[in-house]
mmCIF file of C-alpha atoms in Angstrom:
data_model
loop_
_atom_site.group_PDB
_atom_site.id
_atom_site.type_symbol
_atom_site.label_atom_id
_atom_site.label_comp_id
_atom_site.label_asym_id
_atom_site.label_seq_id
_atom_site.Cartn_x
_atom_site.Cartn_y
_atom_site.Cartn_z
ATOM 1 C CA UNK A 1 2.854 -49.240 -40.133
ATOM 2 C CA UNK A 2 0.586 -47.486 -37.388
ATOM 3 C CA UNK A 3 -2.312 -45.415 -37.904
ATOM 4 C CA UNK A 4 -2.364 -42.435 -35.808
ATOM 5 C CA UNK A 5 -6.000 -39.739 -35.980
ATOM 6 C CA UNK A 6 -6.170 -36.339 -35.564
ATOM 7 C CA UNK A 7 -4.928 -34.437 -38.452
ATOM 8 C CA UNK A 8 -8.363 -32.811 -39.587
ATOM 9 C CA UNK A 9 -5.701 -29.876 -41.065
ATOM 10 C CA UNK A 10 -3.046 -29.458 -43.116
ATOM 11 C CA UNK A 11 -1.125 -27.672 -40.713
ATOM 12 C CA UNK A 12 -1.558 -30.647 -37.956
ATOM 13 C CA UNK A 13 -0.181 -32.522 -40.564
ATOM 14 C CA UNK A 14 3.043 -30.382 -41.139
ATOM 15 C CA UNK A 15 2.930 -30.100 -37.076
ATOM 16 C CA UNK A 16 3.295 -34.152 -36.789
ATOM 17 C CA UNK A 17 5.913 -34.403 -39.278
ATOM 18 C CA UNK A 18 8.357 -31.989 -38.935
ATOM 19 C CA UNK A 19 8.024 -32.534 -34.874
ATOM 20 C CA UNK A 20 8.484 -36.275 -35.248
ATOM 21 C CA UNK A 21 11.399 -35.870 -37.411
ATOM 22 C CA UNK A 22 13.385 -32.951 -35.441
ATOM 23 C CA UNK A 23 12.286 -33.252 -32.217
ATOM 24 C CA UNK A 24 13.971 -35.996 -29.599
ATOM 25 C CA UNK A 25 10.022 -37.593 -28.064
ATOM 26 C CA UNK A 26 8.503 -36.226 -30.787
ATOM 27 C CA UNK A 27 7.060 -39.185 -32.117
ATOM 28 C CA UNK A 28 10.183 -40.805 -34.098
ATOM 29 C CA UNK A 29 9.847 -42.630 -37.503
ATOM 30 C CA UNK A 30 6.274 -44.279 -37.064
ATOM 31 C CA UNK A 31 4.765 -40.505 -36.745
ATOM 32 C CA UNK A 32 7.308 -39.637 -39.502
ATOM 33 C CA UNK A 33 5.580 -42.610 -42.057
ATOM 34 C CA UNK A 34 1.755 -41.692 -40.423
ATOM 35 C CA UNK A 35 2.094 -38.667 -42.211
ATOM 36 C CA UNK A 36 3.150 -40.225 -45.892
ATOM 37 C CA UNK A 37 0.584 -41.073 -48.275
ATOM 38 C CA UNK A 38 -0.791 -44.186 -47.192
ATOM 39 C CA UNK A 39 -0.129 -46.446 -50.691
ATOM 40 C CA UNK A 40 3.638 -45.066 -49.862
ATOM 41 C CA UNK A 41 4.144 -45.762 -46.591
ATOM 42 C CA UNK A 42 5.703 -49.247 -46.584
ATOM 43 C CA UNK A 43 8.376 -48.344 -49.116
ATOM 44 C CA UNK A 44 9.126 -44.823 -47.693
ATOM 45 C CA UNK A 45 10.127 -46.776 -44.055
ATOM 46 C CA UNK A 46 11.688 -49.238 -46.666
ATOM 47 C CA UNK A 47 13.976 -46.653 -47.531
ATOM 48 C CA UNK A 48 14.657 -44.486 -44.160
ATOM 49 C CA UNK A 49 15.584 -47.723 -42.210
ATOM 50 C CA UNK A 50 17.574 -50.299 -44.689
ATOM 51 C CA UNK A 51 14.024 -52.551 -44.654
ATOM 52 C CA UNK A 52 13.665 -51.815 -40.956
ATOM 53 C CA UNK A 53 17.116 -53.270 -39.821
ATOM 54 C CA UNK A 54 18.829 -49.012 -39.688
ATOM 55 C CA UNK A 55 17.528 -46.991 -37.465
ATOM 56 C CA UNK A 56 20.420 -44.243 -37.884
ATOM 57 C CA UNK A 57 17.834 -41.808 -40.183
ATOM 58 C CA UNK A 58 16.367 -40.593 -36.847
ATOM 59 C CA UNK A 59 19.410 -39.309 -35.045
ATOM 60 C CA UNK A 60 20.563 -38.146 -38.530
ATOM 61 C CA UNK A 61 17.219 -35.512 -38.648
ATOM 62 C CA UNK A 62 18.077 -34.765 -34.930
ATOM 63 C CA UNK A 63 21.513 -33.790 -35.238
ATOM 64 C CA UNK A 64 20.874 -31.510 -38.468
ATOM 65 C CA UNK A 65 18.367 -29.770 -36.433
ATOM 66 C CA UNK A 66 20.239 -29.607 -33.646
ATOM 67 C CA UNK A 67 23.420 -28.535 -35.415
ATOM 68 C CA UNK A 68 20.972 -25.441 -37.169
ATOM 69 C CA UNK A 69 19.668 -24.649 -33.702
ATOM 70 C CA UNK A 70 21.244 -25.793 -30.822
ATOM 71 C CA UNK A 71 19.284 -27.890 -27.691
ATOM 72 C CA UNK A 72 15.455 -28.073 -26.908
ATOM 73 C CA UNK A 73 14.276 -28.258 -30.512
ATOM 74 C CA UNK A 74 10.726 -26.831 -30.696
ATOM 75 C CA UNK A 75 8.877 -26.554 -34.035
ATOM 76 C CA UNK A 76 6.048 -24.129 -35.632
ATOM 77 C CA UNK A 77 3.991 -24.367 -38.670
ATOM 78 C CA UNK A 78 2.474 -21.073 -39.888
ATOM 79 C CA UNK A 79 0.169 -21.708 -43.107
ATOM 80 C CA UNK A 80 0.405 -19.428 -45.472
ATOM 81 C CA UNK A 81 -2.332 -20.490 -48.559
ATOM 82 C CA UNK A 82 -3.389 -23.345 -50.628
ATOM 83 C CA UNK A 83 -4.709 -24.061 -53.980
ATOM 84 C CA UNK A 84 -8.300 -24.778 -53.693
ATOM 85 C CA UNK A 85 -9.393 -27.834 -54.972
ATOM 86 C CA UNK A 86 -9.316 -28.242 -59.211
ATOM 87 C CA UNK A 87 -11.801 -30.394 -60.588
ATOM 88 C CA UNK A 88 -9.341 -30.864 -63.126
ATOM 89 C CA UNK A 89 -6.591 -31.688 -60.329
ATOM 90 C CA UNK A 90 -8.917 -33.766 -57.999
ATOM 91 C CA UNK A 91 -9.583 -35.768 -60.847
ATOM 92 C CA UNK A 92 -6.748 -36.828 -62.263
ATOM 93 C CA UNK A 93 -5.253 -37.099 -58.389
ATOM 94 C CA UNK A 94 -7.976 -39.719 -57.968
ATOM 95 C CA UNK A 95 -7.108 -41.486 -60.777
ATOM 96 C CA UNK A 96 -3.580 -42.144 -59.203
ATOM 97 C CA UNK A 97 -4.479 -42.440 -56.085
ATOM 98 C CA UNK A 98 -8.141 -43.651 -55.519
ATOM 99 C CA UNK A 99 -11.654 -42.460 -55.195
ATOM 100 C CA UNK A 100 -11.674 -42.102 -51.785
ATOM 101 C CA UNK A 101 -9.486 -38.960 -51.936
ATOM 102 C CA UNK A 102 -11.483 -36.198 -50.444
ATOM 103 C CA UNK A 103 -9.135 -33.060 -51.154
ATOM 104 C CA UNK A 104 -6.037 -32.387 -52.783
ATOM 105 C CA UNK A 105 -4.182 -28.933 -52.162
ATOM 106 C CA UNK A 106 -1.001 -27.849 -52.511
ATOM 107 C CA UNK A 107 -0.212 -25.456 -48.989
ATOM 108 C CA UNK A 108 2.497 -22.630 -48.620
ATOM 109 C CA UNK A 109 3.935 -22.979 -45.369
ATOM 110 C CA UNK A 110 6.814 -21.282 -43.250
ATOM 111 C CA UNK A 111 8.549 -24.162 -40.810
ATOM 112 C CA UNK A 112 9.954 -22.523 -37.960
ATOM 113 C CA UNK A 113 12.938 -24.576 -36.175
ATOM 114 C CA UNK A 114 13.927 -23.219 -32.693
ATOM 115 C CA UNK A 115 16.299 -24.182 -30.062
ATOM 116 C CA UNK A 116 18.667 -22.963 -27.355
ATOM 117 C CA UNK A 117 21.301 -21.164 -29.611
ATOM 118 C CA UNK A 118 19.327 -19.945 -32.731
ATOM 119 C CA UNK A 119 16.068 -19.941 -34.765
ATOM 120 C CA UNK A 120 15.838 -20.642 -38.579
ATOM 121 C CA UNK A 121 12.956 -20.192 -40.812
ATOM 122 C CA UNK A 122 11.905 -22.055 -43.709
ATOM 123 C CA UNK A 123 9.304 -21.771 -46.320
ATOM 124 C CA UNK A 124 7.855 -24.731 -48.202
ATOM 125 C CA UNK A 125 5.264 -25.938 -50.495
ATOM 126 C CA UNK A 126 3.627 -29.244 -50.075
ATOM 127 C CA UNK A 127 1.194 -31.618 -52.288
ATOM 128 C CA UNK A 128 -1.161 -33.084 -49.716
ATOM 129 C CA UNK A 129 -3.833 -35.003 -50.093
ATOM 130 C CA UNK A 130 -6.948 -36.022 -47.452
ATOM 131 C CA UNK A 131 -8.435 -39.307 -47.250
ATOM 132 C CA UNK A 132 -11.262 -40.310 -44.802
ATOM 133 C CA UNK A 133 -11.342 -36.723 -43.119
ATOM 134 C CA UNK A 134 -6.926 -36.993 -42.468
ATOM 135 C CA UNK A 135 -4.745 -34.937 -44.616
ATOM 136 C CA UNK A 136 -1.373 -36.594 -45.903
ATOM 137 C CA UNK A 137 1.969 -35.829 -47.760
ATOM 138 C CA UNK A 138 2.336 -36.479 -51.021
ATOM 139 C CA UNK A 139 5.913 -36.105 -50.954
ATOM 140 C CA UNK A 140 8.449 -36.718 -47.857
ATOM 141 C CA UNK A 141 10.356 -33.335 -49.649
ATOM 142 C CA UNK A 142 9.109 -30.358 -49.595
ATOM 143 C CA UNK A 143 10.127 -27.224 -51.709
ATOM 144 C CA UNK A 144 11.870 -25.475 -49.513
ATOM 145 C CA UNK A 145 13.696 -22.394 -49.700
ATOM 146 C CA UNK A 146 15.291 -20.668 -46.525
ATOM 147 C CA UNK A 147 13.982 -16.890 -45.497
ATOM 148 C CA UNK A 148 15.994 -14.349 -46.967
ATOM 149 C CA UNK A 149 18.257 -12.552 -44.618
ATOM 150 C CA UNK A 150 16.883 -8.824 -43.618
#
């Protein structure tokens, strides 16, 4: 499991993941895992390709985006607040997860899927931790509900 840098924010976070999962070139499953929580990596590509032998997951996030949205899948994260950090909360996050967590926050986020036949909107609440200055996902689900219809 790779190691990519540049997620300084929650948001490029979000950005990576969602893009890497809906997007065809958009980074495919090793920017999909880059974005777990490191200690959770290995058993989260465990799961999404059979023990790395199935790599059907990929085409499976593809096609559900595709079938939302149509062709030319573009994504956009727009951040919409986080818990500040808890000393309460750090603390007990460090204690599952190590000392050398930095942050913890849990972001409210809107994840906009568009393509050549429709656009959907999502909003979603995250657990996210950041370790050595890059933020993670505690979870590989977010709590998502879709926007209500106006």
């Amino acid at each position: 499991v790779s190691s990519v840098t540049g997620r300084g924010s929650e948001k490029n976070t979000l950005e990576q993941y969602y893009t890497a999962m809906y997007v065809e070139g958009g980074g495919g499953i090793p920017a999909v895992i880059d974005c777990i929580l490191p200690a959770a990596q290995q058993d989260y590509y465990n799961q999404i390709t059979s023990g790395g032998t199935n790599f059907t997951q990929l085409g499976n996030w593809y096609g559900e985006a595709q079938s939302m949205v149509g062709d030319n899948v573009q994504v956009k994260i727009d951040m919409y607040g986080q818990t500040q950090d808890n000393a309460n909360n750090l603390a007990q996050v460090r204690a599952e997860y190590g000392s050398d967590v930095e942050a913890y926050h849990v972001v409210s986020f809107k994840l906009t899927l568009s393509g050549n036949v429709a656009t959907e909107e999502f909003y979603g609440v995250m657990p996210m931790i950041r370790i050595d200055g890059t933020w993670y996902l505690m979870s590989v689900d977010a709590d998502f509900h879709q926007a209500a219809e106006e």
